[in-house]
Amino acid sequence: YLDDNPEMMSAPVSYTNDIRSISALDNFISINNAVNIDLFGQVNAESAGIKQISGAGGQLDFVLGAYLSKGVLGAYKSKGGKSFICISSTFKNKQGEVQSRIRPTLANGSIVTDTRANTHYVVTEYGKVNLKGLSAWQRTEALISIAHPQFRDELIKEAEKMHIWRRS
């Protein structure tokens, strides 16, 4: 089916995961998952603390490629590519306790897959926030707004201790 089919393309990872190839696609959208995210916007998609549970794959490549993708003017007006980190707001640990995926800081030893400067949209079942270009306190407020309601007050208290919270 693939051989000599003009509708199909097979390419090596060195091409498909190259941010130059990705960003050349106008309005590129990347959708990725994560283990957790901290109030600064750092995304961990690889570990539970020091225990590695996944690899980075091409996540950062696609996040950066989407971030740099340009829009197309005309009938469909766009400001460019978008990167989405989509997570459930909570998970249950081995003891059956509900914990927040949005944390004040990542657990010691956690791997930062996507830096805070490159995290664009974050989505939970409580909404979507755009972190692009926001200050630390704006990021904090935005992420708390999409955290599970059970954990919002606790996140605010921790953010106040870290001096990164200001309710607007």
C-alpha positions as semicolon CSV with decimal commas, in nm:
position;residue;x (nm);y (nm);z (nm)
1;Y;0,000;0,000;0,000
2;L;0,283;0,242;0,083
3;D;0,508;0,159;-0,213
4;D;0,475;0,430;-0,481
5;N;0,158;0,569;-0,320
6;P;0,169;0,951;-0,369
7;E;-0,075;0,998;-0,078
8;M;0,163;0,838;0,170
9;M;0,498;0,946;0,305
10;S;0,744;0,762;0,521
11;A;1,029;0,961;0,672
12;P;1,298;0,906;0,936
13;V;1,268;1,052;1,286
14;S;1,551;1,291;1,200
15;Y;1,300;1,459;0,965
16;T;0,964;1,405;1,138
17;N;1,090;1,523;1,478
18;D;1,301;1,812;1,352
19;I;1,152;2,138;1,481
20;R;1,243;2,302;1,150
21;S;1,027;2,051;0,961
22;I;0,745;2,080;1,213
23;S;0,746;2,460;1,233
24;A;0,738;2,483;0,852
25;L;0,381;2,350;0,870
26;D;0,148;2,648;0,913
27;N;-0,095;2,630;1,207
28;F;0,064;2,310;1,337
29;I;-0,109;2,167;1,645
30;S;0,066;1,937;1,892
31;I;-0,126;1,746;2,160
32;N;0,069;1,572;2,436
33;N;0,008;1,423;2,779
34;A;0,209;1,459;3,099
35;V;0,261;1,302;3,439
36;N;0,232;1,639;3,611
37;I;0,299;2,010;3,580
38;D;0,417;2,261;3,837
39;L;0,288;2,612;3,905
40;F;0,574;2,758;3,700
41;G;0,452;2,566;3,393
42;Q;0,728;2,305;3,384
43;V;0,596;1,981;3,235
44;N;0,709;1,635;3,348
45;A;0,606;1,368;3,099
46;E;0,870;1,108;3,185
47;S;0,905;1,025;3,553
48;A;0,745;0,978;3,892
49;G;1,011;1,157;4,093
50;I;1,336;0,975;4,018
51;K;1,159;0,668;3,875
52;Q;1,158;0,692;3,497
53;I;0,827;0,569;3,354
54;S;0,849;0,691;2,994
55;G;1,082;0,852;2,747
56;A;1,065;1,202;2,606
57;G;0,983;1,069;2,263
58;G;0,932;1,368;2,039
59;Q;0,723;1,570;2,283
60;L;0,956;1,869;2,312
61;D;1,020;1,862;1,936
62;F;0,647;1,891;1,868
63;V;0,592;2,148;2,144
64;L;0,868;2,370;2,000
65;G;0,763;2,309;1,640
66;A;0,404;2,409;1,715
67;Y;0,521;2,710;1,917
68;L;0,722;2,833;1,617
69;S;0,465;2,743;1,348
70;K;0,327;3,044;1,164
71;G;-0,034;3,118;1,079
72;V;-0,193;3,158;0,740
73;L;-0,391;3,468;0,653
74;G;-0,706;3,457;0,447
75;A;-1,048;3,307;0,517
76;Y;-0,898;3,106;0,803
77;K;-0,707;3,356;1,016
78;S;-0,473;3,208;1,269
79;K;-0,199;3,339;1,493
80;G;0,002;3,027;1,428
81;G;0,064;2,688;1,578
82;K;-0,055;2,573;1,916
83;S;0,079;2,321;2,160
84;F;-0,157;2,153;2,408
85;I;-0,059;1,959;2,721
86;C;-0,373;1,765;2,813
87;I;-0,391;1,606;3,157
88;S;-0,652;1,490;3,402
89;S;-0,649;1,718;3,705
90;T;-0,600;1,426;3,946
91;F;-0,482;1,066;3,973
92;K;-0,496;0,796;4,239
93;N;-0,171;0,675;4,391
94;K;-0,106;0,310;4,485
95;Q;-0,278;0,366;4,820
96;G;-0,593;0,486;4,641
97;E;-0,547;0,848;4,751
98;V;-0,646;1,122;4,506
99;Q;-0,358;1,356;4,422
100;S;-0,332;1,664;4,202
101;R;-0,139;1,653;3,875
102;I;-0,086;2,028;3,913
103;R;0,176;2,065;4,186
104;P;0,347;2,361;4,351
105;T;0,683;2,225;4,228
106;L;0,778;1,903;4,056
107;A;0,884;1,623;4,291
108;N;1,258;1,599;4,359
109;G;1,429;1,419;4,073
110;S;1,142;1,471;3,828
111;I;1,241;1,521;3,468
112;V;1,144;1,848;3,300
113;T;1,028;1,743;2,955
114;D;0,898;2,086;2,849
115;T;1,034;2,405;3,001
116;R;0,803;2,670;3,137
117;A;0,907;2,907;2,858
118;N;0,775;2,662;2,596
119;T;0,453;2,548;2,761
120;H;0,165;2,697;2,562
121;Y;-0,184;2,562;2,641
122;V;-0,262;2,336;2,935
123;V;-0,596;2,156;2,942
124;T;-0,777;1,965;3,219
125;E;-1,140;1,874;3,261
126;Y;-1,176;2,214;3,435
127;G;-1,072;2,423;3,138
128;K;-0,791;2,546;2,917
129;V;-0,529;2,813;2,987
130;N;-0,277;2,979;2,760
131;L;0,053;3,027;2,945
132;K;0,241;3,183;2,653
133;G;0,408;3,505;2,764
134;L;0,260;3,509;3,116
135;S;0,452;3,614;3,426
136;A;0,512;3,364;3,707
137;W;0,214;3,483;3,913
138;Q;-0,014;3,486;3,607
139;R;0,092;3,128;3,523
140;T;0,027;3,025;3,882
141;E;-0,319;3,179;3,884
142;A;-0,405;3,027;3,544
143;L;-0,293;2,676;3,643
144;I;-0,474;2,689;3,977
145;S;-0,792;2,785;3,786
146;I;-0,787;2,450;3,601
147;A;-0,678;2,236;3,897
148;H;-0,930;2,011;4,070
149;P;-1,133;2,232;4,311
150;Q;-1,034;2,004;4,602
151;F;-0,669;2,115;4,563
152;R;-0,699;2,484;4,474
153;D;-0,675;2,625;4,827
154;E;-0,373;2,407;4,902
155;L;-0,205;2,520;4,579
156;I;-0,275;2,884;4,667
157;K;-0,117;2,840;5,013
158;E;0,193;2,680;4,862
159;A;0,216;2,949;4,594
160;E;0,194;3,218;4,863
161;K;0,483;3,053;5,050
162;M;0,685;3,058;4,727
163;H;0,587;3,425;4,664
164;I;0,439;3,348;4,321
165;W;0,070;3,405;4,395
166;R;-0,134;3,718;4,344
167;R;-0,509;3,691;4,289
168;S;-0,613;3,927;4,010
